[in-house]
Amino acid sequence: MGTVFPRTDNAGKTTFQARVRRKGFPALSKNFPTEAAAKRWVREREAELELGISSAVPQDTKTYTLSELIDRYIKEVTPHKKGHAVEETRLRALQRTDLAKLTLPELDRTHFKVYKDARLRVVAGSTVNRELNTLSHIIDVARKEWGISAGDNPVKDVSRPKNPPPRDRRLSPKEQVALFAAIADTRGGYLRHIVELALETGMRQSELVGLEWERVSLPKRTIRLMVGRTKNGHGRAVPLSRRAIEILESLAPEGGRRGDVFPGVTTEAVKRAFIRSCQRAGLEDFHFHDLRHEATSRLFEKDLGVAEVASITGHKDTRMLMRYTHLDASKLADKLG
């Protein structure tokens, strides 16, 4: 069955997408400047399908479910990404949805819109955007690299939810005391050290959990994060405060400083333990990543410049740091005299 529907871009320009769908075959689609041209293309493709002409019939007649594509993507693409473990967990969860049971020819933008709306009732818009972008990439890879005929990518026709404004949650001194008291009740003792180092260095959770002693130089008071081991892929040297040095010295193994600083600790374990500690401490709407924001804000409060802070935190776009300058107005007033 062939359909034609208009599409209007952000500039107000309207084009017409023609789509031909037939059970057992990937959807065929193409964009045209006029409705007449789109309808003509639909008639031609439908006629070719009736006659079995090869231009309309894919060479590989196997139909793949989205779950099968996800499985191949996890094996061939995900391992080469930073944060591959997290992505695999998310994709495995997606494989258990009804959406993943559908074949590529069956999928259209309506399915992904329904998925988007359902997810928005559970998670933030930024999470939904990441999921849709990954799904879109899976289909693009299937089409362009694996030679699987799929017509146009239907995910690209789904509008994205707006990302929420950047968080500006600060940790008050009273809240910090309560948080550390709650953390004292956790098993293992590692969480207090990780949280304190996050506040002292501005390092991300993944950077701290994956920290190795080979990257730590206590004499030089630095941690050197290597290229490819950070979120943006760029290496950086993180200066260590006196308190950070004390924490690391207390963690140093007697047999020599080799291997993981926090052996056996995973980001998921830290996440769960931190959430429980915040609940016990009575902290509302406070996430682990807010520790990085708090640390960055404190660096500005110590009168460091934007370039200096960027070299510590690893922000490549200094414009991202401008949101950290909304500091305590009373403290700024004191500086004004």
JSON list of C-alpha atoms in Angstrom, two decimals, residues 148-230:
[
{"chain": "A", "resi": 148, "resn": "ILE", "atom": "CA", "xyz": [20.04, -4.11, 4.82]},
{"chain": "A", "resi": 149, "resn": "SER", "atom": "CA", "xyz": [17.36, -2.38, 2.77]},
{"chain": "A", "resi": 150, "resn": "ALA", "atom": "CA", "xyz": [15.13, -0.33, 5.03]},
{"chain": "A", "resi": 151, "resn": "GLY", "atom": "CA", "xyz": [13.93, 2.69, 3.08]},
{"chain": "A", "resi": 152, "resn": "ASP", "atom": "CA", "xyz": [14.15, 5.98, 4.90]},
{"chain": "A", "resi": 153, "resn": "ASN", "atom": "CA", "xyz": [14.98, 6.02, 8.60]},
{"chain": "A", "resi": 154, "resn": "PRO", "atom": "CA", "xyz": [11.61, 6.48, 10.39]},
{"chain": "A", "resi": 155, "resn": "VAL", "atom": "CA", "xyz": [13.23, 7.63, 13.64]},
{"chain": "A", "resi": 156, "resn": "LYS", "atom": "CA", "xyz": [14.40, 10.80, 11.90]},
{"chain": "A", "resi": 157, "resn": "ASP", "atom": "CA", "xyz": [10.76, 11.79, 11.36]},
{"chain": "A", "resi": 158, "resn": "VAL", "atom": "CA", "xyz": [10.06, 11.77, 15.11]},
{"chain": "A", "resi": 159, "resn": "SER", "atom": "CA", "xyz": [10.30, 15.13, 16.87]},
{"chain": "A", "resi": 160, "resn": "ARG", "atom": "CA", "xyz": [12.66, 15.20, 19.83]},
{"chain": "A", "resi": 161, "resn": "PRO", "atom": "CA", "xyz": [11.62, 16.40, 23.28]},
{"chain": "A", "resi": 162, "resn": "LYS", "atom": "CA", "xyz": [13.35, 19.51, 24.48]},
{"chain": "A", "resi": 163, "resn": "ASN", "atom": "CA", "xyz": [16.25, 18.93, 26.81]},
{"chain": "A", "resi": 164, "resn": "PRO", "atom": "CA", "xyz": [15.60, 20.33, 30.28]},
{"chain": "A", "resi": 165, "resn": "PRO", "atom": "CA", "xyz": [17.60, 23.41, 31.31]},
{"chain": "A", "resi": 166, "resn": "PRO", "atom": "CA", "xyz": [20.98, 22.67, 32.91]},
{"chain": "A", "resi": 167, "resn": "ARG", "atom": "CA", "xyz": [20.73, 21.75, 36.58]},
{"chain": "A", "resi": 168, "resn": "ASP", "atom": "CA", "xyz": [21.99, 24.26, 39.11]},
{"chain": "A", "resi": 169, "resn": "ARG", "atom": "CA", "xyz": [21.47, 22.24, 42.29]},
{"chain": "A", "resi": 170, "resn": "ARG", "atom": "CA", "xyz": [24.00, 23.21, 44.97]},
{"chain": "A", "resi": 171, "resn": "LEU", "atom": "CA", "xyz": [24.97, 21.26, 48.07]},
{"chain": "A", "resi": 172, "resn": "SER", "atom": "CA", "xyz": [24.64, 23.35, 51.22]},
{"chain": "A", "resi": 173, "resn": "PRO", "atom": "CA", "xyz": [27.08, 22.88, 54.13]},
{"chain": "A", "resi": 174, "resn": "LYS", "atom": "CA", "xyz": [24.24, 21.45, 56.25]},
{"chain": "A", "resi": 175, "resn": "GLU", "atom": "CA", "xyz": [23.33, 19.00, 53.49]},
{"chain": "A", "resi": 176, "resn": "GLN", "atom": "CA", "xyz": [26.95, 17.94, 53.11]},
{"chain": "A", "resi": 177, "resn": "VAL", "atom": "CA", "xyz": [27.17, 17.08, 56.80]},
{"chain": "A", "resi": 178, "resn": "ALA", "atom": "CA", "xyz": [23.95, 15.07, 56.57]},
{"chain": "A", "resi": 179, "resn": "LEU", "atom": "CA", "xyz": [25.13, 13.31, 53.42]},
{"chain": "A", "resi": 180, "resn": "PHE", "atom": "CA", "xyz": [28.47, 12.28, 54.92]},
{"chain": "A", "resi": 181, "resn": "ALA", "atom": "CA", "xyz": [26.69, 11.03, 58.05]},
{"chain": "A", "resi": 182, "resn": "ALA", "atom": "CA", "xyz": [24.41, 8.90, 55.89]},
{"chain": "A", "resi": 183, "resn": "ILE", "atom": "CA", "xyz": [27.33, 7.63, 53.82]},
{"chain": "A", "resi": 184, "resn": "ALA", "atom": "CA", "xyz": [29.06, 6.47, 57.00]},
{"chain": "A", "resi": 185, "resn": "ASP", "atom": "CA", "xyz": [26.40, 3.77, 57.27]},
{"chain": "A", "resi": 186, "resn": "THR", "atom": "CA", "xyz": [27.22, 2.25, 53.86]},
{"chain": "A", "resi": 187, "resn": "ARG", "atom": "CA", "xyz": [29.20, -0.94, 53.55]},
{"chain": "A", "resi": 188, "resn": "GLY", "atom": "CA", "xyz": [32.73, -0.99, 52.19]},
{"chain": "A", "resi": 189, "resn": "GLY", "atom": "CA", "xyz": [33.64, 2.60, 52.97]},
{"chain": "A", "resi": 190, "resn": "TYR", "atom": "CA", "xyz": [34.44, 3.44, 49.35]},
{"chain": "A", "resi": 191, "resn": "LEU", "atom": "CA", "xyz": [31.50, 5.80, 48.81]},
{"chain": "A", "resi": 192, "resn": "ARG", "atom": "CA", "xyz": [32.75, 8.49, 51.23]},
{"chain": "A", "resi": 193, "resn": "HIS", "atom": "CA", "xyz": [36.10, 8.57, 49.43]},
{"chain": "A", "resi": 194, "resn": "ILE", "atom": "CA", "xyz": [34.51, 8.75, 45.97]},
{"chain": "A", "resi": 195, "resn": "VAL", "atom": "CA", "xyz": [32.10, 11.52, 46.98]},
{"chain": "A", "resi": 196, "resn": "GLU", "atom": "CA", "xyz": [34.84, 13.56, 48.64]},
{"chain": "A", "resi": 197, "resn": "LEU", "atom": "CA", "xyz": [37.13, 13.18, 45.64]},
{"chain": "A", "resi": 198, "resn": "ALA", "atom": "CA", "xyz": [34.28, 14.25, 43.37]},
{"chain": "A", "resi": 199, "resn": "LEU", "atom": "CA", "xyz": [33.89, 17.44, 45.40]},
{"chain": "A", "resi": 200, "resn": "GLU", "atom": "CA", "xyz": [37.63, 18.06, 45.54]},
{"chain": "A", "resi": 201, "resn": "THR", "atom": "CA", "xyz": [38.42, 17.37, 41.87]},
{"chain": "A", "resi": 202, "resn": "GLY", "atom": "CA", "xyz": [35.24, 17.83, 39.83]},
{"chain": "A", "resi": 203, "resn": "MET", "atom": "CA", "xyz": [35.86, 14.43, 38.23]},
{"chain": "A", "resi": 204, "resn": "ARG", "atom": "CA", "xyz": [32.96, 12.47, 36.80]},
{"chain": "A", "resi": 205, "resn": "GLN", "atom": "CA", "xyz": [31.65, 9.32, 38.45]},
{"chain": "A", "resi": 206, "resn": "SER", "atom": "CA", "xyz": [32.96, 7.10, 35.66]},
{"chain": "A", "resi": 207, "resn": "GLU", "atom": "CA", "xyz": [36.40, 8.76, 35.83]},
{"chain": "A", "resi": 208, "resn": "LEU", "atom": "CA", "xyz": [36.65, 8.13, 39.57]},
{"chain": "A", "resi": 209, "resn": "VAL", "atom": "CA", "xyz": [35.40, 4.55, 39.45]},
{"chain": "A", "resi": 210, "resn": "GLY", "atom": "CA", "xyz": [37.81, 3.74, 36.61]},
{"chain": "A", "resi": 211, "resn": "LEU", "atom": "CA", "xyz": [40.78, 5.54, 38.19]},
{"chain": "A", "resi": 212, "resn": "GLU", "atom": "CA", "xyz": [44.05, 3.59, 38.26]},
{"chain": "A", "resi": 213, "resn": "TRP", "atom": "CA", "xyz": [47.05, 4.21, 40.49]},
{"chain": "A", "resi": 214, "resn": "GLU", "atom": "CA", "xyz": [49.26, 4.50, 37.42]},
{"chain": "A", "resi": 215, "resn": "ARG", "atom": "CA", "xyz": [47.40, 7.75, 36.63]},
{"chain": "A", "resi": 216, "resn": "VAL", "atom": "CA", "xyz": [47.97, 9.23, 40.11]},
{"chain": "A", "resi": 217, "resn": "SER", "atom": "CA", "xyz": [51.09, 11.22, 40.99]},
{"chain": "A", "resi": 218, "resn": "LEU", "atom": "CA", "xyz": [51.02, 12.24, 44.64]},
{"chain": "A", "resi": 219, "resn": "PRO", "atom": "CA", "xyz": [54.43, 14.01, 44.46]},
{"chain": "A", "resi": 220, "resn": "LYS", "atom": "CA", "xyz": [53.21, 16.14, 41.55]},
{"chain": "A", "resi": 221, "resn": "ARG", "atom": "CA", "xyz": [49.72, 16.45, 43.09]},
{"chain": "A", "resi": 222, "resn": "THR", "atom": "CA", "xyz": [48.00, 15.46, 39.86]},
{"chain": "A", "resi": 223, "resn": "ILE", "atom": "CA", "xyz": [45.80, 12.83, 38.30]},
{"chain": "A", "resi": 224, "resn": "ARG", "atom": "CA", "xyz": [46.39, 12.38, 34.59]},
{"chain": "A", "resi": 225, "resn": "LEU", "atom": "CA", "xyz": [43.31, 11.16, 32.74]},
{"chain": "A", "resi": 226, "resn": "MET", "atom": "CA", "xyz": [44.27, 9.58, 29.45]},
{"chain": "A", "resi": 227, "resn": "VAL", "atom": "CA", "xyz": [42.84, 10.24, 25.99]},
{"chain": "A", "resi": 228, "resn": "GLY", "atom": "CA", "xyz": [39.80, 8.06, 25.39]},
{"chain": "A", "resi": 229, "resn": "ARG", "atom": "CA", "xyz": [39.11, 7.54, 29.11]},
{"chain": "A", "resi": 230, "resn": "THR", "atom": "CA", "xyz": [36.99, 10.67, 29.58]}
]
